[in-house]
Short mmCIF file of C-alpha atoms in Angstrom, two decimals:
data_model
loop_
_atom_site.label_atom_id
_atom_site.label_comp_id
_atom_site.label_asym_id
_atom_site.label_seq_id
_atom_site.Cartn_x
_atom_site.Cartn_y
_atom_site.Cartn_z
CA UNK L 64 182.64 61.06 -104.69
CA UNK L 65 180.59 57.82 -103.56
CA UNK L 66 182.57 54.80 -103.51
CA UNK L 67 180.83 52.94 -106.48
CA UNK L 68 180.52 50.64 -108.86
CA UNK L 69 180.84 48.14 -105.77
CA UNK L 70 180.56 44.98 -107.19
CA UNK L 71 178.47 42.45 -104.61
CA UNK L 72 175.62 40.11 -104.62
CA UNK L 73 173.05 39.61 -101.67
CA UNK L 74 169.17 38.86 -101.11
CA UNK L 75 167.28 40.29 -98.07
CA UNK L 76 170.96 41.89 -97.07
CA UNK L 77 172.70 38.76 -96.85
CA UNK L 78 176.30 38.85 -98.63
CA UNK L 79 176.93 35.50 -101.06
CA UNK L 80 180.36 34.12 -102.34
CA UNK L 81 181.38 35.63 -105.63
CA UNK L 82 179.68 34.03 -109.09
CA UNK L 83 180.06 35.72 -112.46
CA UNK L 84 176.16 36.60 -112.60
CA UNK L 85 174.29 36.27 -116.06
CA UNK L 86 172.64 40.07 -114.88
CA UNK L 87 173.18 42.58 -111.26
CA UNK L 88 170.24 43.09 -109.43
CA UNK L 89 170.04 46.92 -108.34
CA UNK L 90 170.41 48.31 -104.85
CA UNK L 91 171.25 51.67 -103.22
CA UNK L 92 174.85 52.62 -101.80
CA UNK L 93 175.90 54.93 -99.20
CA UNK L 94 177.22 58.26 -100.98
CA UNK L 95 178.57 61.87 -99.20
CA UNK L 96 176.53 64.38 -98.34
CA UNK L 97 174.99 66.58 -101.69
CA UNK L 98 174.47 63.33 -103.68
CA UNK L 99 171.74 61.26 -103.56
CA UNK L 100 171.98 57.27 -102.99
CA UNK L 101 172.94 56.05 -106.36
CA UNK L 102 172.36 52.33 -108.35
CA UNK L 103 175.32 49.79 -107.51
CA UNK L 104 175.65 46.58 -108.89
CA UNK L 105 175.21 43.14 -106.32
CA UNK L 106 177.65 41.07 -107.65
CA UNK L 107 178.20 37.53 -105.88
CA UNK L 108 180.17 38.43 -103.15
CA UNK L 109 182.10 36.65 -100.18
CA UNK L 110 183.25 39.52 -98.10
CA UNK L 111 186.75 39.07 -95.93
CA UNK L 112 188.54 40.73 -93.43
CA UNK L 113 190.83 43.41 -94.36
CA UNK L 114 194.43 42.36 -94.48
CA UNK L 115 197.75 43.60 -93.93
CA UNK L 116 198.37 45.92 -96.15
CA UNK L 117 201.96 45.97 -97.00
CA UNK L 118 203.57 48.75 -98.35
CA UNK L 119 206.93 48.16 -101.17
CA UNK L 120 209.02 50.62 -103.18
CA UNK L 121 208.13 50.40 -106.68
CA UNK L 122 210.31 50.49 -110.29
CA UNK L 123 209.59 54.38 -109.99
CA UNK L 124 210.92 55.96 -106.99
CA UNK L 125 207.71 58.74 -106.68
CA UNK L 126 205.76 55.71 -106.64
CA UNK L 127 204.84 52.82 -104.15
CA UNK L 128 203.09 49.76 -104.07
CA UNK L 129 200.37 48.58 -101.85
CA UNK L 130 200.32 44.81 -101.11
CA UNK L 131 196.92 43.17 -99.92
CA UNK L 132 197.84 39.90 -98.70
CA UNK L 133 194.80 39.34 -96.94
CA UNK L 134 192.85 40.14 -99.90
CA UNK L 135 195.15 38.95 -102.43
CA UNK L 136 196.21 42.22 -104.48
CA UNK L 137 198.47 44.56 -105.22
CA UNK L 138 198.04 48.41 -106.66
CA UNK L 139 200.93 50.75 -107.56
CA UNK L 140 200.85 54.66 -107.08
CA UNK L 141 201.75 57.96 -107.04
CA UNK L 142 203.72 58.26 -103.81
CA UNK L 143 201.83 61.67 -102.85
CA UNK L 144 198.36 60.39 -103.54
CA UNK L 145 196.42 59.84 -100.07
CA UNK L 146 194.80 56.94 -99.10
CA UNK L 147 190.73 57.45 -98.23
CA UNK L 148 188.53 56.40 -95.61
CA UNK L 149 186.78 53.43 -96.31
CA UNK L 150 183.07 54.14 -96.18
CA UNK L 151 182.30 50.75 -97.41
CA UNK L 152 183.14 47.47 -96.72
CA UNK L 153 183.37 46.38 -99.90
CA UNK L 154 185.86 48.41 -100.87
CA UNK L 155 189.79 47.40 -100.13
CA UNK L 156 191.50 50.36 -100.84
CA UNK L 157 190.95 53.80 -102.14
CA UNK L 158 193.84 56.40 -102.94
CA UNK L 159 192.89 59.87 -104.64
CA UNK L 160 194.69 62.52 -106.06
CA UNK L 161 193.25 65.62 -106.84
CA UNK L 162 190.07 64.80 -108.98
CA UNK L 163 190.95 61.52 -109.39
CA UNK L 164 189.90 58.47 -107.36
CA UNK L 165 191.40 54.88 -107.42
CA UNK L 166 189.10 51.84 -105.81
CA UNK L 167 190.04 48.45 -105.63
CA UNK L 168 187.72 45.41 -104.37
CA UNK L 169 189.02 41.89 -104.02
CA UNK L 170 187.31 39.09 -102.61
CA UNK L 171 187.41 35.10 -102.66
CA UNK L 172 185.51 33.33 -105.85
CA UNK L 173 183.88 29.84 -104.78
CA UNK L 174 183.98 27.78 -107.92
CA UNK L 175 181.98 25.23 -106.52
CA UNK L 176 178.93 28.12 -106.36
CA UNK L 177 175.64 27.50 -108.18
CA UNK L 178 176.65 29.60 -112.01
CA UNK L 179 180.10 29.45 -110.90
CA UNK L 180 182.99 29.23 -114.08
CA UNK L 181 184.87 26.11 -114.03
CA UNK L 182 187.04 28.07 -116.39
CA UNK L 183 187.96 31.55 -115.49
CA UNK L 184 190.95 31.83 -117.67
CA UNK L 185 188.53 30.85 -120.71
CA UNK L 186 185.50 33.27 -119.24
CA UNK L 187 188.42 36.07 -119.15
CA UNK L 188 189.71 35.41 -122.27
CA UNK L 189 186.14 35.48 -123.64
CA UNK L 190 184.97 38.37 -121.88
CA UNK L 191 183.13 41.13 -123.90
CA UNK L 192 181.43 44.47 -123.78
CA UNK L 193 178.29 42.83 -123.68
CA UNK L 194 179.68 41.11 -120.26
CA UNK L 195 180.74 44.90 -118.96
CA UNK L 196 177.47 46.24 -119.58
CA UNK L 197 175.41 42.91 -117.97
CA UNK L 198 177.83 43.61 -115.02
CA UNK L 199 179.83 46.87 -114.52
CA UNK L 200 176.73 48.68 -116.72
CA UNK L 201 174.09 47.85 -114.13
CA UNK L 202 175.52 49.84 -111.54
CA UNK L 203 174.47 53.32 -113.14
CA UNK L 204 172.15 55.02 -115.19
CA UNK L 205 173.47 54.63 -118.28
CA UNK L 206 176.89 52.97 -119.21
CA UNK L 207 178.78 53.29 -122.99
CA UNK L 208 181.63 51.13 -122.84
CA UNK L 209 184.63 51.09 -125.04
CA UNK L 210 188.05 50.35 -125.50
CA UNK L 211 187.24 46.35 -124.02
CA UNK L 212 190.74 44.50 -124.42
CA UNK L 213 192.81 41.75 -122.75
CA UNK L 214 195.76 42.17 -121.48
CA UNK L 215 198.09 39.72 -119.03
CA UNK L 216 199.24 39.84 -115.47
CA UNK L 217 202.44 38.90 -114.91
CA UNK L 218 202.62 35.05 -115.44
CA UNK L 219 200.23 35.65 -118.26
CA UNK L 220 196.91 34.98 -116.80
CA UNK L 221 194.06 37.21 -118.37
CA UNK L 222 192.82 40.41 -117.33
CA UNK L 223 190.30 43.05 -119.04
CA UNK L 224 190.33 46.86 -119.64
CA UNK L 225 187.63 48.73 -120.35
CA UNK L 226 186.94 52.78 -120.33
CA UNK L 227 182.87 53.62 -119.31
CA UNK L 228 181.38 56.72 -119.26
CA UNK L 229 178.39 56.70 -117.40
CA UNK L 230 175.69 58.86 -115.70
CA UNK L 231 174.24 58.37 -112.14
CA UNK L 232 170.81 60.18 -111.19
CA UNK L 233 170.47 62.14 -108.00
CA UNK L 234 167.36 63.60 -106.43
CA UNK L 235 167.12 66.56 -109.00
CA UNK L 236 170.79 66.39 -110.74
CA UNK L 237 172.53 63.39 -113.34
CA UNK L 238 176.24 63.15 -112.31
CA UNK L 239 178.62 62.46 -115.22
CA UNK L 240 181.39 60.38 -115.12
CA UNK L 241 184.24 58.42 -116.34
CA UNK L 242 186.21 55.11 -115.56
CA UNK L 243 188.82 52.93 -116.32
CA UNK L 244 188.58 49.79 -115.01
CA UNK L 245 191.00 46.63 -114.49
CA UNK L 246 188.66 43.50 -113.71
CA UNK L 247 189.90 39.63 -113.39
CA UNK L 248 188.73 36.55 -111.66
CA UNK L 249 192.07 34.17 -111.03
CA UNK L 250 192.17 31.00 -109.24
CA UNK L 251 190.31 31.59 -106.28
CA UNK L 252 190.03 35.54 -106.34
CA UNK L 253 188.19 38.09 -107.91
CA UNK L 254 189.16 41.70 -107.74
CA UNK L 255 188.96 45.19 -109.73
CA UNK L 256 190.53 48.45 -110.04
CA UNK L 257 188.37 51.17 -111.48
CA UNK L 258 189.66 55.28 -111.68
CA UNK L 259 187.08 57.64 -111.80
CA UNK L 260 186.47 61.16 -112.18
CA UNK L 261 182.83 62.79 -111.50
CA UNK L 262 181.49 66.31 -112.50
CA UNK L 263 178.05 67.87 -113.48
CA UNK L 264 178.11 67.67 -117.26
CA UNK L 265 179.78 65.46 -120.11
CA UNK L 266 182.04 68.45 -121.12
CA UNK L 267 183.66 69.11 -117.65
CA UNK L 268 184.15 65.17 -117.68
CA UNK L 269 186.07 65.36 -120.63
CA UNK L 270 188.28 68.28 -119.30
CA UNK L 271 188.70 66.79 -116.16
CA UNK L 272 190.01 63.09 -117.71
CA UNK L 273 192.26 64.20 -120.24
CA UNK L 274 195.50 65.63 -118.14
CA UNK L 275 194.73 62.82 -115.88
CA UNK L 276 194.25 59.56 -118.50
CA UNK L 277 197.95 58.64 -118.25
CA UNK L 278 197.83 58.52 -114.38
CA UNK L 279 194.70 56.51 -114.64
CA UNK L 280 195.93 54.15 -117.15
CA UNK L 281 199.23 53.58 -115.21
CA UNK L 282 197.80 52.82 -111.92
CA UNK L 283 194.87 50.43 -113.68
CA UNK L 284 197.89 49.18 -115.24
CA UNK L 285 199.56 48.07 -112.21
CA UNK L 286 197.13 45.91 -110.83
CA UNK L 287 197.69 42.80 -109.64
CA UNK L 288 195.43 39.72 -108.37
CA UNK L 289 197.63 37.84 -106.25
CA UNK L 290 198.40 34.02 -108.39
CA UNK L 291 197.20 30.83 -106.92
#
């Protein structure tokens, strides 16, 4: 499965701190052999060093809790799931389990940034589909968004959920797919989780997502930006 939507912003090549973008300008990411480069979103993006990654028991006991301190996040999971190879840099972390892959990306937001929000709790809090699709939609061919709503992190600052299901073009196939994602900017991070399964028609989409929706929405669920 290629490790997209990445979200990152650079001209000529050159990465950029983060800035909540009015529109993504299109590029071309690295995918696996059998499928072609696909669209990914350049979001404005200040790329850092990968951190320790600390690793906690969680409230369920088949379940554990990765710790990003370097990066600022957290992500809870199925104990058995296995952690990926990280083909881009971009990318944090990456657990799958069966036909199910979990991505996280988490970098630093510079307010003081040209377009910069003063107020990310407010731009949160406002957030909309129209926002998904300006951002998140860019990255594939097409993008229907639903289910948009705001729900809290732990000391109550905003985060968004949204489902997509979206298409990506290769060379002489469309891929179908499906997401959930977790998305928040707070304080001076940025960072989203998006699960995602990937097959060669709507219909096996469909079949693939619903045993594994609940496992998708719990692990979305348990993400965690890291407080000022």
């Amino acid at each position: 499965m290629p490790h997209w939507p990445v979200l990152w912003q650079g001209k000529g090549g050159v990465s950029r701190p983060i800035v909540i973008c009015g529109g993504a300008q299109p590029t071309r990411a690295l995918s696996p052999p059998g499928i072609s480069r696909a669209p990914v979103m350049r979001f404005c993006f200040l790329p850092t060093a990968v951190g320790l990654l600390v690793y906690a028991s969680a409230a369920n006991a088949a379940d554990k809790t990765v710790h990003d301190q370097e990066n600022g996040f957290s992500l809870t999971f199925p104990v058995e799931w296995l952690n990926e190879p990280l083909s881009d840099e971009e990318i944090r972390l990456s657990v799958k389990s069966a036909d199910l892959t979990c991505m996280v990306s988490a970098s630093l937001y510079i307010k003081s940034a040209q377009d910069a929000q003063s107020d990310t709790r407010k731009f949160m809090e406002g957030w909309s589909i129209d926002n998904w699709k300006k951002t998140i939609g860019s990255s594939f061919s097409t993008a229907d968004f639903t289910n948009d709503k705001l729900a809290r992190f732990p000391d109550d600052y905003p985060v968004r959920l949204a489902d997509v299901d979206f298409t990506v073009r290769g060379e002489n196939t469309i891929y179908y797919g499906h997401s959930r994602f977790a998305f928040s900017v707070r304080g001076p991070r940025y960072g989203y989780v998006n699960c995602t399964v990937m097959a060669e028609s709507a219909e096996q989409v469909a079949q693939m997502w619903a045993p594994l929706a609940g496992k998708a929405e719990r692990v979305v669920n348990s993400f965690i930006l890291d407080p000022p």
